[in-house]
CSV table of C-alpha atoms in Angstrom, one decimal:
chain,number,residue,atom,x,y,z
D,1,UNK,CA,104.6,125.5,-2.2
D,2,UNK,CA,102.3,124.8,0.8
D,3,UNK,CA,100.9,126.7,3.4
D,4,UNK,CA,99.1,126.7,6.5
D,5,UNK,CA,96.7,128.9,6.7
D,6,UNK,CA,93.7,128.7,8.7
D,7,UNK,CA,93.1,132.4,9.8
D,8,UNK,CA,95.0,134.0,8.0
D,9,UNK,CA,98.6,133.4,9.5
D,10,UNK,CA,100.0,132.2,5.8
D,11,UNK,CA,102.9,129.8,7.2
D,12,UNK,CA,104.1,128.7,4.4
D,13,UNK,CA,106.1,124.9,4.5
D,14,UNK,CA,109.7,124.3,3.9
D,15,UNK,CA,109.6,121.6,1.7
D,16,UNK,CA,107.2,119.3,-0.1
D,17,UNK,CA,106.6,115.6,-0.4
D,18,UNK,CA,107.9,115.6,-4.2
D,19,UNK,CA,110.8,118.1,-3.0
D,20,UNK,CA,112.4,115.4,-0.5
D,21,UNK,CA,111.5,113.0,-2.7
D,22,UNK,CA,113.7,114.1,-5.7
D,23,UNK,CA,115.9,116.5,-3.3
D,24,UNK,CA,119.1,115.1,-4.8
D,25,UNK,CA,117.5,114.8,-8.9
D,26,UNK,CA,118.6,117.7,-10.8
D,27,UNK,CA,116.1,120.3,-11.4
D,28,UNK,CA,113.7,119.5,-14.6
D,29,UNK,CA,114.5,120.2,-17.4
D,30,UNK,CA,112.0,119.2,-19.9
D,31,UNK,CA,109.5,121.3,-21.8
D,32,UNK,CA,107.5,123.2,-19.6
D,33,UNK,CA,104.5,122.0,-21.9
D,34,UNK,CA,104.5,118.9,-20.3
D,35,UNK,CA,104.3,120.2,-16.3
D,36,UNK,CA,100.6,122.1,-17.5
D,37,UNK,CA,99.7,119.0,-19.5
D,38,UNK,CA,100.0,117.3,-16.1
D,39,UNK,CA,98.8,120.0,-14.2
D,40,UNK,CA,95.9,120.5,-16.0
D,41,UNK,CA,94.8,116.3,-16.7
D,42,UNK,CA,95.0,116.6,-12.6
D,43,UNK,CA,92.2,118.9,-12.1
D,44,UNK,CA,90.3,116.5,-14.8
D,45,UNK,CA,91.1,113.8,-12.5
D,46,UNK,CA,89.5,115.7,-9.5
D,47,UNK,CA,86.6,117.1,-11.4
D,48,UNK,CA,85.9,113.5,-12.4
D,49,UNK,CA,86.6,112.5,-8.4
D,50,UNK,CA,84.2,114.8,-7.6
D,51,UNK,CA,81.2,114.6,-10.0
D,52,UNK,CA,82.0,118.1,-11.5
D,53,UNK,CA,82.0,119.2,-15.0
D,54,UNK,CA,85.1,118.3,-16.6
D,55,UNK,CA,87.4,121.4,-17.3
D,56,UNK,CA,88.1,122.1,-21.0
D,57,UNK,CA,90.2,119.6,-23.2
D,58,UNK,CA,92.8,122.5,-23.7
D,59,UNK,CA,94.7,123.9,-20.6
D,60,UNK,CA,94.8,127.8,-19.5
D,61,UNK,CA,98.6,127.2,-21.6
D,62,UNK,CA,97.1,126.2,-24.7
D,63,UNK,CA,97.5,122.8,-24.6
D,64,UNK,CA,95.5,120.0,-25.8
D,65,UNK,CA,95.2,117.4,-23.2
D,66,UNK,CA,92.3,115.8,-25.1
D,67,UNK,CA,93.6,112.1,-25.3
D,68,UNK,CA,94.9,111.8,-22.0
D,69,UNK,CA,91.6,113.4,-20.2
D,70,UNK,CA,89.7,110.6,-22.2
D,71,UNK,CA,91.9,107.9,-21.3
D,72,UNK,CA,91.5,109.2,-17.7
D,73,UNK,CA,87.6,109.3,-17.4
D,74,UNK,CA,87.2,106.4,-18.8
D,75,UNK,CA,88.9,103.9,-17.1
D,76,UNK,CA,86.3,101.4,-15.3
D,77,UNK,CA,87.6,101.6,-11.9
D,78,UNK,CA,85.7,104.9,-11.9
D,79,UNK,CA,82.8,102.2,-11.0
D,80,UNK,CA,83.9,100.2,-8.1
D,81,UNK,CA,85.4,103.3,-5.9
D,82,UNK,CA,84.1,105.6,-3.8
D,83,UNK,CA,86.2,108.4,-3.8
D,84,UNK,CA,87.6,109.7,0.1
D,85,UNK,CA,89.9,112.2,-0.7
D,86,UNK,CA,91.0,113.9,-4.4
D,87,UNK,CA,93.7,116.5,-4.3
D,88,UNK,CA,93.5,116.6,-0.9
D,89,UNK,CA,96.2,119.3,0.6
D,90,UNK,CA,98.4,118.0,4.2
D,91,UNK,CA,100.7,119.3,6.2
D,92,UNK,CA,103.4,119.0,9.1
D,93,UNK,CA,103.7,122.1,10.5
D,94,UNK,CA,106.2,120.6,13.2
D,95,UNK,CA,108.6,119.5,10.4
D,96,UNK,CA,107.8,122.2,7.8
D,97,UNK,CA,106.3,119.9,5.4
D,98,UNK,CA,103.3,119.5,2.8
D,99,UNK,CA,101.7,117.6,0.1
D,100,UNK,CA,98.9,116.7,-2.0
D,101,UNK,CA,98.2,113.6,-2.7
D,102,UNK,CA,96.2,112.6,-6.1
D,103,UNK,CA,93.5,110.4,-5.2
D,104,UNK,CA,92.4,108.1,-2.1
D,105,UNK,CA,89.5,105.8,-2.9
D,106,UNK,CA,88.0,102.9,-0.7
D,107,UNK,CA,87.4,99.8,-3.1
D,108,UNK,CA,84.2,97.4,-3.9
D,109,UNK,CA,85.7,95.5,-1.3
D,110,UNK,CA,86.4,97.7,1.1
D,111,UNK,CA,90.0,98.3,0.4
D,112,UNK,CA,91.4,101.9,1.1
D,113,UNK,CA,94.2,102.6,-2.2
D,114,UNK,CA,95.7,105.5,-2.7
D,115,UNK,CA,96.5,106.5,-6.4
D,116,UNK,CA,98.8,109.2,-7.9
D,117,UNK,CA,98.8,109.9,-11.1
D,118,UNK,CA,101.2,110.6,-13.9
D,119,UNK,CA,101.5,111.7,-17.3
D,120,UNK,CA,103.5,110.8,-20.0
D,121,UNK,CA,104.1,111.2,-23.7
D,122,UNK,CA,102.7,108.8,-26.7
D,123,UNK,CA,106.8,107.2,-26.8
D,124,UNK,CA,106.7,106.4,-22.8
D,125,UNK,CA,108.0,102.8,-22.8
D,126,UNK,CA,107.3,102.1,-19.2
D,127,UNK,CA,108.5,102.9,-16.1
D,128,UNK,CA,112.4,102.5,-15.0
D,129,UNK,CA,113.4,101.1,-11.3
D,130,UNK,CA,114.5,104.5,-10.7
D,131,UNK,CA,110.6,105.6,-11.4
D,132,UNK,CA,109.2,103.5,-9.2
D,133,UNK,CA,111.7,104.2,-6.2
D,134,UNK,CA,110.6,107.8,-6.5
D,135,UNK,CA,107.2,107.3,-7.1
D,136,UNK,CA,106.9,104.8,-3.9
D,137,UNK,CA,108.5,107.2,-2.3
D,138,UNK,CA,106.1,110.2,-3.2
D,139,UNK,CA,103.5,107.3,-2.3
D,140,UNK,CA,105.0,106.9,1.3
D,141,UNK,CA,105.3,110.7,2.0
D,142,UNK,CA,101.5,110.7,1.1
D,143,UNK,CA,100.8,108.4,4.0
D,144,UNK,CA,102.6,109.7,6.1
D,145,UNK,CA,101.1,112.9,6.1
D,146,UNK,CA,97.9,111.5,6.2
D,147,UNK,CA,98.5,109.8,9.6
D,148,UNK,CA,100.8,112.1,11.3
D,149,UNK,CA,99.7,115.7,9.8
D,150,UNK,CA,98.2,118.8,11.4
D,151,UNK,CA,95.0,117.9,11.7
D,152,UNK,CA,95.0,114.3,10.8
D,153,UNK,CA,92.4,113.5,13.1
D,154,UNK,CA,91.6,109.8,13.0
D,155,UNK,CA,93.8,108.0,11.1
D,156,UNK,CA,92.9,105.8,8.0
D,157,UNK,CA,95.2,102.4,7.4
D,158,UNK,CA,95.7,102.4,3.7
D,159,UNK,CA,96.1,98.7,2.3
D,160,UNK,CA,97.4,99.9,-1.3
D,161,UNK,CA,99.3,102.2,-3.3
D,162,UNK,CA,99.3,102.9,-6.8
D,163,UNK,CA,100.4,104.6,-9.7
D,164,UNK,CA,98.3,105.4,-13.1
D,165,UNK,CA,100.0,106.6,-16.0
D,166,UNK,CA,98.2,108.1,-18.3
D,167,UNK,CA,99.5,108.6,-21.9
D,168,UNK,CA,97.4,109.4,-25.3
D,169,UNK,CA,97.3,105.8,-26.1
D,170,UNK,CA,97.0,103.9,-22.8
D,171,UNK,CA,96.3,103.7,-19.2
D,172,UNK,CA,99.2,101.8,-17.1
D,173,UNK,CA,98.9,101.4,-13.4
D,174,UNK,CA,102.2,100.7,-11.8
D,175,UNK,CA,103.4,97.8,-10.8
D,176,UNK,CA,101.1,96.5,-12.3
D,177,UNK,CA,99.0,92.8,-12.9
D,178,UNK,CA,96.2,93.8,-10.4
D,179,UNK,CA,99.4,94.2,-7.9
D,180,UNK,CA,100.5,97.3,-5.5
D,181,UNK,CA,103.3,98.6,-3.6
D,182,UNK,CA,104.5,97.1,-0.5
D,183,UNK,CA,103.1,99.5,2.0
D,184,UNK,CA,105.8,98.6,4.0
D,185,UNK,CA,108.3,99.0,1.6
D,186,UNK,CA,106.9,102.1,0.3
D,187,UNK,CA,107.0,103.3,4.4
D,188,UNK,CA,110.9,102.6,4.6
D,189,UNK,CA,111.9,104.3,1.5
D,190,UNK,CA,110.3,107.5,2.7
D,191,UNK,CA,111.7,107.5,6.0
D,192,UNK,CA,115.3,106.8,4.4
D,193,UNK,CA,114.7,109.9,2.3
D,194,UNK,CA,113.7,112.2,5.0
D,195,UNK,CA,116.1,111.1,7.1
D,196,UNK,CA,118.8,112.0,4.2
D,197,UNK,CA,117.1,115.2,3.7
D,198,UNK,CA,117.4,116.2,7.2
D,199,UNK,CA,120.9,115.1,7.6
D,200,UNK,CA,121.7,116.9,4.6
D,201,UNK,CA,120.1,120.3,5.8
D,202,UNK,CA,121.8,119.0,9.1
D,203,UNK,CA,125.6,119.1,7.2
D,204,UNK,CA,125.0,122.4,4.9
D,205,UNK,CA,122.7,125.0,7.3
D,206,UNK,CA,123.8,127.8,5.3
């Protein structure tokens, strides 16, 4: 959930970025262990984005995310970033909508990327087509808010988008061989998706 709340008015959003992206996935229905493993190898990821000490290899669930928070940290593109935004909380009042997006970061070249980040278990083969239409989606909701938000202010043109999947045994980033989304693609397949969220909630307002 996602709220706006600047003085105390506690407006709480509709939907999120992740909700419209899987609105028509059934709900999970995995062990919850994985969603704190996840949960908890995130706030590594911003700890590590924001030169604080790392938070303890074992979640507040008992977990140990050990392996994965190692594969995480070190990763050499910690090296050639600067980090502009990790974690970093948007929303659309106007349309009821919010999101978080993992991790913007402005390259050794000047490059603005924007990275989210999974997790997966040791057995994760790779990522299906159905994967990477959701997670270009996520992607284009992410950018979206980031131009058109409450708030946005001056908006940042983001060349690339990425994902990194982190697993006890390897790092992946997604698509892969040094390549990233189609920022336009990754535009269109968000708009499709709002626009079949809305004209679901359009069809069914009960």
């Amino acid at each position: 959930k996602y709220y706006w709340d600047p003085e105390g008015i506690n407006e709480e959003m509709v939907i999120s970025v992740t909700g419209v992206a899987n609105f028509f996935k059934p709900p999970y229905s995995g062990p919850p262990s994985a969603g704190w493993r996840g949960t908890h190898v995130h706030r590594a990821m911003e700890a590590k984005a924001n030169g604080d000490p790392l938070p303890n290899n074992v979640s507040p669930e008992g977990i140990n995310c050990k392996k994965w928070i190692e594969r995480l940290i070190k990763l050499r593109f910690w090296d050639h970033v600067q980090v502009l935004g990790s974690e970093y909380t948007m929303v659309s009042r106007r349309r009821g909508l919010g999101g978080q997006l993992d991790l913007l970061v402005q390259k050794d070249d000047g490059t603005k990327c924007l990275i989210d980040l999974k997790t997966k278990n040791a057995n994760w083969e790779g990522p299906t087509e159905k994967d990477k239409i959701s997670w270009m989606t996520q992607a284009g909701g992410y950018l979206d808010l980031l131009t058109t938000g409450d708030d946005a202010g001056m908006p940042i043109w983001v060349e690339k988008a990425v994902t990194l999947v982190v697993t006890p045994e390897k790092t992946v980033w997604v698509p892969g061989h040094g390549e990233s989304y189609d920022i336009y693609e990754v535009a269109h397949l968000w708009s499709d998706a709002w626009l079949t969220y809305l004209a679901y909630q359009e069809a069914n307002p009960f």
